[in-house]
């Protein structure tokens, strides 16, 4: 916001004027923060199906998507406060800015059911592994865990914010390292790998475009880098240190993604890997080999705790951004803007919970739990990719229209980087409409209709209706809210 010219800094005695101290962080710290927010064992089963080719399928989206989103979001975050709404609204238009912040929120509608579907399958190994394929069990766990999370978040609990780093250690680094080490010992004892590990298997077998569809899931695995770009101003030398932080984070993320996927491929045959239960299948098989079956429930609990901690950490984040924008510009009805006594957007969370409950019931009626999990993951990716398509366009237009606007970091070869990232995002969205070869027996038309309907209705139609029928009375922002946006 502009400062009035009639209020110069000299109005305050120079002796008492003291610039606020800047709390710098090292580029390695930023790399670890980024790793903690992006890396997870959850997508490992979907790539383990491809065996050694998982390396290629992780590297490709890292080069054409992870790097562009990291660099571009760093430039935007270092020049404009307010997140994707501010970037896109200034670069393109206010309606597109609302679409971007809506899609950033709406993707969670499908993300949490898929995340909690993984939790349900993992938790099944603590009680009864047979439950991992039960739709009723999965639906029940999704609803109980999500509504418990809504209640905790509505209480304004501050301690959940610190759970993400603990979740990285408890539910990702320790189990991941254990899985890889035991998998290597498994091979070292002379056991054959379930998936061939020869150079001829470095590339996936081409069986039509459907054989590469699972790569779409990796775009979602790498998403969220724009959330960490806000820390670019905390580096001492952003132009040099931010790229180093991002490349280190990319290396760590790739190790966390690739090695556990390979470990699963070593132990579990591809045709037996479940997309939601593959991690626990691998642990169960490895522990059985070493007579450590008693550790399976422990690992299951560790993975569940980490996933639930991540859910609580992010549950109110996207909805908070949508709330702030809506209160200032009147994009949502007052009912959805109301805060409870703890200052939490409880009505948005409850509305989201109602939709999540309906989606959870799909698990009870779709025979193959893995199919439901994959479809929800694809819809999540499709909706979130809209944010990146808009972000890349906004970055190019802002560089062209506001070249002298202060930026703490400038992306080298911005146009090329944005073109590569935009085309990769578009390609991922198109490929997402092709059913995976793993579900070749399913109806292609049904699959396309489900995914397309999810994208159009949730990602485009609903925000259009909110924007089209908004009223001046919906603007309920106070000065604090306005300051937070500007």
Short mmCIF file of C-alpha atoms in Angstrom, two decimals, residues 27-469:
data_model
loop_
_atom_site.label_atom_id
_atom_site.label_comp_id
_atom_site.label_asym_id
_atom_site.label_seq_id
_atom_site.Cartn_x
_atom_site.Cartn_y
_atom_site.Cartn_z
CA UNK A 27 20.25 -21.62 2.23
CA UNK A 28 20.68 -25.12 3.66
CA UNK A 29 17.96 -24.37 6.23
CA UNK A 30 15.62 -23.26 3.45
CA UNK A 31 16.46 -26.44 1.54
CA UNK A 32 15.49 -28.57 4.55
CA UNK A 33 12.29 -26.59 5.10
CA UNK A 34 11.34 -27.16 1.47
CA UNK A 35 12.16 -30.86 1.72
CA UNK A 36 9.97 -31.20 4.81
CA UNK A 37 6.97 -29.65 3.07
CA UNK A 38 7.30 -31.58 -0.21
CA UNK A 39 8.81 -35.02 0.47
CA UNK A 40 6.66 -37.98 1.48
CA UNK A 41 6.58 -41.77 1.22
CA UNK A 42 2.95 -41.71 0.08
CA UNK A 43 3.55 -41.60 -3.71
CA UNK A 44 6.19 -44.37 -3.58
CA UNK A 45 3.81 -47.27 -4.40
CA UNK A 46 2.50 -45.64 -7.59
CA UNK A 47 6.06 -45.37 -8.94
CA UNK A 48 7.25 -48.71 -7.60
CA UNK A 49 5.01 -50.31 -10.23
CA UNK A 50 7.53 -49.13 -12.84
CA UNK A 51 10.56 -50.57 -11.06
CA UNK A 52 13.86 -49.02 -12.16
CA UNK A 53 11.99 -46.72 -14.57
CA UNK A 54 10.75 -44.83 -11.48
CA UNK A 55 14.04 -42.90 -11.57
CA UNK A 56 13.21 -41.48 -15.01
CA UNK A 57 9.59 -40.85 -14.06
CA UNK A 58 10.72 -38.78 -11.07
CA UNK A 59 13.53 -36.91 -12.82
CA UNK A 60 11.46 -35.76 -15.78
CA UNK A 61 8.81 -33.81 -13.81
CA UNK A 62 11.55 -32.49 -11.53
CA UNK A 63 13.33 -30.88 -14.49
CA UNK A 64 10.28 -29.54 -16.35
CA UNK A 65 8.05 -28.72 -13.37
CA UNK A 66 9.82 -28.64 -10.00
CA UNK A 67 12.63 -26.33 -11.12
CA UNK A 68 10.40 -23.84 -13.01
CA UNK A 69 7.83 -23.57 -10.20
CA UNK A 70 10.58 -23.09 -7.60
CA UNK A 71 12.40 -20.32 -9.48
CA UNK A 72 9.30 -18.46 -10.71
CA UNK A 73 7.52 -18.50 -7.35
CA UNK A 74 10.71 -17.21 -5.73
CA UNK A 75 10.72 -14.12 -7.97
CA UNK A 76 7.03 -13.46 -7.40
CA UNK A 77 7.22 -13.95 -3.64
CA UNK A 78 10.23 -11.65 -3.36
CA UNK A 79 8.39 -8.84 -5.17
CA UNK A 80 4.71 -9.12 -4.21
CA UNK A 81 3.09 -10.00 -0.88
CA UNK A 82 -0.27 -11.72 -0.82
CA UNK A 83 0.47 -15.07 -2.47
CA UNK A 84 -1.00 -16.36 -5.72
CA UNK A 85 -3.97 -14.01 -5.59
CA UNK A 86 -1.74 -10.93 -5.63
CA UNK A 87 0.58 -12.37 -8.29
CA UNK A 88 -2.17 -13.41 -10.70
CA UNK A 89 -4.50 -10.46 -10.10
CA UNK A 90 -1.71 -7.95 -10.81
CA UNK A 91 -0.25 -9.95 -13.67
CA UNK A 92 -3.51 -10.94 -15.37
CA UNK A 93 -6.75 -9.77 -13.70
CA UNK A 94 -8.70 -9.86 -10.45
CA UNK A 95 -11.09 -12.63 -11.64
CA UNK A 96 -8.12 -14.81 -12.56
CA UNK A 97 -6.55 -14.03 -9.20
CA UNK A 98 -9.67 -15.30 -7.46
CA UNK A 99 -9.64 -18.41 -9.67
CA UNK A 100 -6.03 -19.09 -8.65
CA UNK A 101 -6.63 -18.76 -4.90
CA UNK A 102 -9.86 -20.77 -5.22
CA UNK A 103 -8.11 -23.65 -7.00
CA UNK A 104 -5.36 -23.58 -4.39
CA UNK A 105 -8.09 -24.14 -1.80
CA UNK A 106 -10.33 -26.43 -3.87
CA UNK A 107 -7.58 -28.98 -4.54
CA UNK A 108 -7.69 -29.85 -0.83
CA UNK A 109 -11.29 -31.04 -1.26
CA UNK A 110 -9.88 -34.01 -3.18
CA UNK A 111 -6.44 -34.05 -1.57
CA UNK A 112 -7.58 -34.91 1.94
CA UNK A 113 -9.73 -37.91 0.95
CA UNK A 114 -6.80 -39.33 -1.03
CA UNK A 115 -4.38 -38.61 1.84
CA UNK A 116 -6.70 -40.18 4.41
CA UNK A 117 -7.32 -43.11 2.05
CA UNK A 118 -3.61 -43.79 2.39
CA UNK A 119 -3.93 -43.39 6.18
CA UNK A 120 -6.77 -45.93 6.25
CA UNK A 121 -4.78 -48.55 4.33
CA UNK A 122 -1.72 -47.95 6.49
CA UNK A 123 -3.73 -48.11 9.70
CA UNK A 124 -5.25 -51.41 8.55
CA UNK A 125 -1.84 -53.06 8.97
CA UNK A 126 -1.95 -52.13 12.65
CA UNK A 127 -5.19 -54.07 13.19
CA UNK A 128 -5.99 -56.32 10.23
CA UNK A 129 -4.24 -56.09 6.80
CA UNK A 130 -7.39 -57.39 5.09
CA UNK A 131 -9.08 -54.07 5.90
CA UNK A 132 -6.72 -52.30 3.47
CA UNK A 133 -8.98 -53.29 0.55
CA UNK A 134 -12.24 -52.55 2.37
CA UNK A 135 -14.13 -49.53 1.04
CA UNK A 136 -16.26 -49.28 4.19
CA UNK A 137 -13.18 -49.20 6.42
CA UNK A 138 -11.54 -46.56 4.24
CA UNK A 139 -14.65 -44.37 4.19
CA UNK A 140 -15.03 -44.60 7.97
CA UNK A 141 -11.39 -43.66 8.64
CA UNK A 142 -11.57 -40.71 6.23
CA UNK A 143 -14.66 -39.27 7.90
CA UNK A 144 -13.50 -39.79 11.48
CA UNK A 145 -10.00 -38.40 10.90
CA UNK A 146 -11.13 -35.42 8.84
CA UNK A 147 -13.86 -34.29 11.23
CA UNK A 148 -11.47 -34.72 14.16
CA UNK A 149 -9.01 -32.51 12.27
CA UNK A 150 -11.73 -29.90 11.63
CA UNK A 151 -12.53 -29.81 15.35
CA UNK A 152 -8.89 -29.45 16.38
CA UNK A 153 -8.26 -26.73 13.77
CA UNK A 154 -11.40 -24.83 14.82
CA UNK A 155 -9.98 -24.54 18.34
CA UNK A 156 -7.14 -22.40 17.06
CA UNK A 157 -4.51 -24.89 18.14
CA UNK A 158 -1.11 -23.31 17.51
CA UNK A 159 1.04 -26.31 18.31
CA UNK A 160 0.03 -28.17 15.12
CA UNK A 161 2.24 -25.83 13.06
CA UNK A 162 5.35 -27.41 14.53
CA UNK A 163 4.28 -30.94 13.63
CA UNK A 164 5.43 -30.80 10.02
CA UNK A 165 9.16 -31.06 10.76
CA UNK A 166 8.51 -33.75 13.36
CA UNK A 167 6.35 -35.56 10.84
CA UNK A 168 9.23 -35.52 8.32
CA UNK A 169 11.47 -37.30 10.81
CA UNK A 170 8.94 -39.71 12.32
CA UNK A 171 6.96 -40.65 9.26
CA UNK A 172 9.34 -40.11 6.34
CA UNK A 173 13.07 -40.13 7.09
CA UNK A 174 13.17 -42.93 9.68
CA UNK A 175 10.74 -45.35 7.95
CA UNK A 176 12.17 -44.49 4.51
CA UNK A 177 15.75 -45.12 5.59
CA UNK A 178 14.74 -48.34 7.33
CA UNK A 179 12.87 -49.55 4.25
CA UNK A 180 15.82 -48.86 1.95
CA UNK A 181 18.42 -50.41 4.31
CA UNK A 182 16.42 -53.59 4.86
CA UNK A 183 15.64 -53.76 1.15
CA UNK A 184 19.36 -53.63 0.36
CA UNK A 185 20.04 -56.33 2.95
CA UNK A 186 17.21 -58.35 1.39
CA UNK A 187 18.97 -58.21 -1.98
CA UNK A 188 22.38 -58.72 -0.38
CA UNK A 189 21.27 -62.06 1.02
CA UNK A 190 20.73 -63.33 -2.50
CA UNK A 191 16.98 -62.80 -2.81
CA UNK A 192 15.93 -61.86 -6.37
CA UNK A 193 14.41 -58.44 -6.97
CA UNK A 194 10.69 -58.54 -7.70
CA UNK A 195 11.30 -55.97 -10.46
CA UNK A 196 14.20 -56.35 -12.95
CA UNK A 197 17.06 -53.96 -12.21
CA UNK A 198 18.92 -53.91 -15.52
CA UNK A 199 19.81 -50.93 -17.73
CA UNK A 200 17.18 -52.02 -20.24
CA UNK A 201 14.55 -51.21 -17.61
CA UNK A 202 15.62 -47.58 -17.07
CA UNK A 203 12.85 -46.35 -19.36
CA UNK A 204 9.20 -47.39 -18.94
CA UNK A 205 7.86 -49.89 -21.44
CA UNK A 206 5.81 -48.03 -24.04
CA UNK A 207 2.30 -49.46 -24.27
CA UNK A 208 0.52 -46.36 -25.50
CA UNK A 209 0.15 -43.06 -23.73
CA UNK A 210 -1.61 -44.75 -20.82
CA UNK A 211 1.70 -46.34 -19.74
CA UNK A 212 2.98 -42.89 -18.71
CA UNK A 213 -0.13 -41.63 -16.94
CA UNK A 214 1.17 -42.29 -13.44
CA UNK A 215 3.73 -39.53 -14.00
CA UNK A 216 0.89 -37.06 -13.44
CA UNK A 217 0.88 -38.02 -9.78
CA UNK A 218 4.47 -36.79 -9.53
CA UNK A 219 3.43 -33.26 -10.49
CA UNK A 220 1.29 -33.18 -7.36
CA UNK A 221 4.14 -34.70 -5.35
CA UNK A 222 6.32 -31.72 -6.33
CA UNK A 223 3.61 -29.09 -5.91
CA UNK A 224 3.64 -26.55 -3.10
CA UNK A 225 7.01 -24.99 -3.85
CA UNK A 226 5.32 -21.60 -4.13
CA UNK A 227 4.52 -21.82 -0.43
CA UNK A 228 8.23 -21.91 0.50
CA UNK A 229 9.23 -19.10 -1.85
CA UNK A 230 8.02 -16.56 0.71
CA UNK A 231 11.26 -17.17 2.61
CA UNK A 232 13.44 -15.88 -0.23
CA UNK A 233 13.77 -12.47 1.45
CA UNK A 234 15.25 -14.14 4.54
CA UNK A 235 18.38 -15.19 2.62
CA UNK A 236 21.45 -12.96 2.74
CA UNK A 237 22.16 -13.30 -1.00
CA UNK A 238 18.91 -14.45 -2.67
CA UNK A 239 20.17 -14.46 -6.30
CA UNK A 240 22.95 -16.92 -5.41
CA UNK A 241 21.58 -18.78 -2.42
CA UNK A 242 18.00 -19.49 -3.48
CA UNK A 243 18.92 -21.56 -6.55
CA UNK A 244 21.40 -23.52 -4.40
CA UNK A 245 18.69 -24.16 -1.80
CA UNK A 246 16.24 -25.32 -4.43
CA UNK A 247 18.70 -27.67 -6.13
CA UNK A 248 19.73 -29.17 -2.78
CA UNK A 249 16.05 -29.59 -1.85
CA UNK A 250 15.38 -31.18 -5.22
CA UNK A 251 18.21 -33.65 -4.64
CA UNK A 252 16.93 -34.57 -1.18
CA UNK A 253 13.34 -34.85 -2.38
CA UNK A 254 14.39 -37.08 -5.26
CA UNK A 255 16.28 -39.38 -2.88
CA UNK A 256 13.28 -39.61 -0.56
CA UNK A 257 10.97 -40.32 -3.48
CA UNK A 258 13.15 -42.66 -5.56
CA UNK A 259 14.93 -44.92 -3.05
CA UNK A 260 11.80 -46.09 -1.14
CA UNK A 261 10.02 -46.64 -4.48
CA UNK A 262 12.89 -48.86 -5.59
CA UNK A 263 12.88 -50.68 -2.24
CA UNK A 264 9.20 -51.49 -2.70
CA UNK A 265 9.91 -52.68 -6.27
CA UNK A 266 12.64 -54.98 -4.94
CA UNK A 267 10.30 -56.72 -2.49
CA UNK A 268 6.71 -56.50 -3.80
CA UNK A 269 5.74 -57.71 -7.33
CA UNK A 270 4.21 -54.95 -9.44
CA UNK A 271 0.87 -56.72 -9.88
CA UNK A 272 0.50 -56.96 -6.09
CA UNK A 273 1.26 -53.32 -5.24
CA UNK A 274 -1.72 -51.35 -3.97
CA UNK A 275 -1.52 -47.59 -4.51
CA UNK A 276 -2.69 -46.93 -0.95
CA UNK A 277 -1.10 -49.88 0.87
CA UNK A 278 2.11 -50.49 -1.11
CA UNK A 279 4.39 -48.95 1.53
CA UNK A 280 3.03 -51.21 4.25
CA UNK A 281 3.12 -54.21 1.89
CA UNK A 282 6.84 -53.64 1.44
CA UNK A 283 7.46 -53.22 5.16
CA UNK A 284 5.41 -56.33 5.90
CA UNK A 285 7.36 -58.40 3.34
CA UNK A 286 10.76 -57.14 4.48
CA UNK A 287 9.99 -57.58 8.17
CA UNK A 288 8.75 -61.12 7.49
CA UNK A 289 12.06 -61.89 5.80
CA UNK A 290 13.96 -60.84 8.92
CA UNK A 291 11.39 -62.15 11.44
CA UNK A 292 10.58 -58.61 12.54
CA UNK A 293 6.81 -58.77 12.00
CA UNK A 294 6.22 -57.08 15.34
CA UNK A 295 7.59 -53.85 13.82
CA UNK A 296 4.89 -53.61 11.13
CA UNK A 297 2.25 -52.05 13.44
CA UNK A 298 4.85 -49.63 14.83
CA UNK A 299 5.83 -48.40 11.38
CA UNK A 300 2.14 -48.15 10.50
CA UNK A 301 1.51 -45.89 13.48
CA UNK A 302 4.54 -43.73 12.58
CA UNK A 303 3.29 -43.25 9.04
CA UNK A 304 -0.24 -42.45 10.25
CA UNK A 305 1.00 -39.91 12.79
CA UNK A 306 3.08 -38.15 10.14
CA UNK A 307 0.17 -38.01 7.68
CA UNK A 308 -2.27 -36.71 10.27
CA UNK A 309 0.24 -34.11 11.42
CA UNK A 310 0.58 -32.94 7.83
CA UNK A 311 -3.19 -32.78 7.46
CA UNK A 312 -3.58 -30.65 10.58
CA UNK A 313 -0.73 -28.38 9.51
CA UNK A 314 -2.26 -27.64 6.11
CA UNK A 315 -5.96 -27.96 6.91
CA UNK A 316 -6.57 -24.29 7.66
CA UNK A 317 -3.83 -22.82 5.43
CA UNK A 318 -5.45 -22.66 1.95
CA UNK A 319 -8.85 -21.83 3.45
CA UNK A 320 -7.27 -18.97 5.39
CA UNK A 321 -5.90 -17.46 2.17
CA UNK A 322 -9.32 -17.77 0.51
CA UNK A 323 -10.94 -16.17 3.55
CA UNK A 324 -8.66 -13.11 3.56
CA UNK A 325 -9.21 -12.44 -0.13
CA UNK A 326 -12.96 -12.97 0.13
CA UNK A 327 -13.37 -10.64 3.10
CA UNK A 328 -11.64 -7.80 1.27
CA UNK A 329 -13.16 -8.26 -2.17
CA UNK A 330 -16.45 -9.96 -1.29
CA UNK A 331 -15.98 -13.20 -3.23
CA UNK A 332 -17.77 -15.45 -0.72
CA UNK A 333 -21.11 -15.04 1.09
CA UNK A 334 -20.83 -13.63 4.65
CA UNK A 335 -21.85 -17.01 6.06
CA UNK A 336 -18.62 -18.57 4.79
CA UNK A 337 -16.58 -15.61 6.03
CA UNK A 338 -17.65 -15.89 9.65
CA UNK A 339 -15.01 -16.64 12.27
CA UNK A 340 -15.51 -18.51 15.51
CA UNK A 341 -14.34 -17.25 18.89
CA UNK A 342 -10.83 -18.51 18.16
CA UNK A 343 -10.60 -16.48 14.93
CA UNK A 344 -10.80 -19.60 12.74
CA UNK A 345 -12.87 -19.82 9.53
CA UNK A 346 -14.97 -22.63 10.97
CA UNK A 347 -17.85 -22.40 8.46
CA UNK A 348 -15.47 -22.91 5.51
CA UNK A 349 -13.95 -25.91 7.26
CA UNK A 350 -17.38 -27.40 8.00
CA UNK A 351 -18.53 -26.88 4.40
CA UNK A 352 -15.33 -28.53 3.20
CA UNK A 353 -15.93 -31.37 5.65
CA UNK A 354 -19.44 -31.98 4.28
CA UNK A 355 -18.08 -32.31 0.73
CA UNK A 356 -15.23 -34.52 1.97
CA UNK A 357 -17.77 -36.80 3.66
CA UNK A 358 -19.65 -37.26 0.38
CA UNK A 359 -16.39 -38.03 -1.44
CA UNK A 360 -15.38 -40.46 1.31
CA UNK A 361 -18.53 -42.45 0.67
CA UNK A 362 -17.25 -43.13 -2.85
CA UNK A 363 -14.75 -45.49 -1.27
CA UNK A 364 -17.63 -47.53 0.14
CA UNK A 365 -19.22 -47.99 -3.30
CA UNK A 366 -16.20 -48.29 -5.60
CA UNK A 367 -15.01 -51.92 -5.41
CA UNK A 368 -11.34 -51.17 -6.03
CA UNK A 369 -10.00 -48.82 -3.34
CA UNK A 370 -6.88 -48.18 -5.43
CA UNK A 371 -9.06 -46.94 -8.30
CA UNK A 372 -10.84 -44.45 -6.04
CA UNK A 373 -7.53 -43.29 -4.61
CA UNK A 374 -6.02 -42.75 -8.05
CA UNK A 375 -9.05 -40.91 -9.47
CA UNK A 376 -9.11 -38.51 -6.50
CA UNK A 377 -5.36 -37.94 -6.84
CA UNK A 378 -5.74 -37.08 -10.52
CA UNK A 379 -8.60 -34.63 -9.86
CA UNK A 380 -6.47 -33.01 -7.16
CA UNK A 381 -3.64 -32.57 -9.64
CA UNK A 382 -5.93 -31.23 -12.36
CA UNK A 383 -7.37 -28.51 -10.11
CA UNK A 384 -3.98 -27.52 -8.70
CA UNK A 385 -2.39 -27.32 -12.15
CA UNK A 386 -4.75 -24.42 -12.94
CA UNK A 387 -2.85 -22.40 -10.31
CA UNK A 388 0.48 -23.04 -12.03
CA UNK A 389 -0.85 -22.32 -15.52
CA UNK A 390 -1.99 -18.90 -14.27
CA UNK A 391 1.18 -18.32 -12.23
CA UNK A 392 3.53 -18.80 -15.20
CA UNK A 393 1.49 -16.41 -17.37
CA UNK A 394 1.37 -13.81 -14.58
CA UNK A 395 5.15 -14.01 -14.07
CA UNK A 396 5.86 -13.25 -17.73
CA UNK A 397 3.39 -10.35 -17.82
CA UNK A 398 4.69 -8.85 -14.57
CA UNK A 399 8.29 -8.97 -15.82
CA UNK A 400 7.18 -7.23 -19.05
CA UNK A 401 4.73 -4.70 -17.56
CA UNK A 402 6.55 -3.96 -14.29
CA UNK A 403 10.24 -4.47 -15.10
CA UNK A 404 11.39 -1.97 -12.47
CA UNK A 405 9.28 -3.36 -9.63
CA UNK A 406 11.62 -4.30 -6.73
CA UNK A 407 12.40 -8.02 -6.65
CA UNK A 408 14.68 -9.81 -4.23
CA UNK A 409 15.33 -12.52 -6.80
CA UNK A 410 15.11 -12.63 -10.60
CA UNK A 411 14.65 -15.90 -12.46
CA UNK A 412 17.28 -16.31 -15.18
CA UNK A 413 15.78 -16.84 -18.66
CA UNK A 414 12.33 -16.25 -17.20
CA UNK A 415 10.44 -16.58 -20.47
CA UNK A 416 12.04 -19.94 -21.29
CA UNK A 417 11.52 -21.22 -17.75
CA UNK A 418 7.85 -20.17 -17.79
CA UNK A 419 7.22 -21.68 -21.23
CA UNK A 420 8.72 -25.02 -20.14
CA UNK A 421 6.76 -25.02 -16.86
CA UNK A 422 3.51 -23.97 -18.56
CA UNK A 423 3.76 -26.61 -21.30
CA UNK A 424 4.66 -29.28 -18.74
CA UNK A 425 1.64 -28.32 -16.62
CA UNK A 426 -0.65 -28.38 -19.65
CA UNK A 427 0.73 -31.75 -20.77
CA UNK A 428 0.17 -33.17 -17.29
CA UNK A 429 -3.41 -31.92 -17.31
CA UNK A 430 -4.09 -33.52 -20.72
CA UNK A 431 -2.44 -36.82 -19.76
CA UNK A 432 -4.52 -36.86 -16.60
CA UNK A 433 -7.61 -37.58 -18.72
CA UNK A 434 -6.11 -40.85 -19.96
CA UNK A 435 -6.80 -43.84 -17.65
CA UNK A 436 -3.68 -45.50 -16.28
CA UNK A 437 -2.69 -48.85 -17.80
CA UNK A 438 -3.16 -50.30 -14.31
CA UNK A 439 -6.89 -49.67 -14.68
CA UNK A 440 -7.20 -50.82 -18.27
CA UNK A 441 -10.34 -52.82 -17.50
CA UNK A 442 -12.27 -49.75 -16.42
CA UNK A 443 -14.48 -47.68 -18.72
CA UNK A 444 -12.43 -44.89 -20.31
CA UNK A 445 -15.52 -42.73 -20.82
CA UNK A 446 -16.54 -43.06 -17.17
CA UNK A 447 -13.03 -42.16 -16.05
CA UNK A 448 -12.88 -39.08 -18.30
CA UNK A 449 -16.32 -37.93 -17.18
CA UNK A 450 -15.42 -38.24 -13.49
CA UNK A 451 -12.09 -36.43 -13.82
CA UNK A 452 -13.48 -33.81 -16.21
CA UNK A 453 -16.50 -33.15 -14.01
CA UNK A 454 -14.30 -32.72 -10.96
CA UNK A 455 -12.10 -30.19 -12.77
CA UNK A 456 -14.94 -28.22 -14.40
CA UNK A 457 -17.38 -28.13 -11.48
CA UNK A 458 -14.99 -27.63 -8.57
CA UNK A 459 -12.15 -25.83 -10.34
CA UNK A 460 -14.07 -23.57 -12.75
CA UNK A 461 -17.87 -23.49 -12.38
CA UNK A 462 -18.12 -22.87 -8.63
CA UNK A 463 -15.62 -19.96 -8.54
CA UNK A 464 -17.35 -18.47 -11.62
CA UNK A 465 -20.72 -18.54 -9.84
CA UNK A 466 -19.26 -17.00 -6.69
CA UNK A 467 -17.65 -14.24 -8.73
CA UNK A 468 -20.70 -13.69 -10.97
CA UNK A 469 -23.23 -13.34 -8.13
#
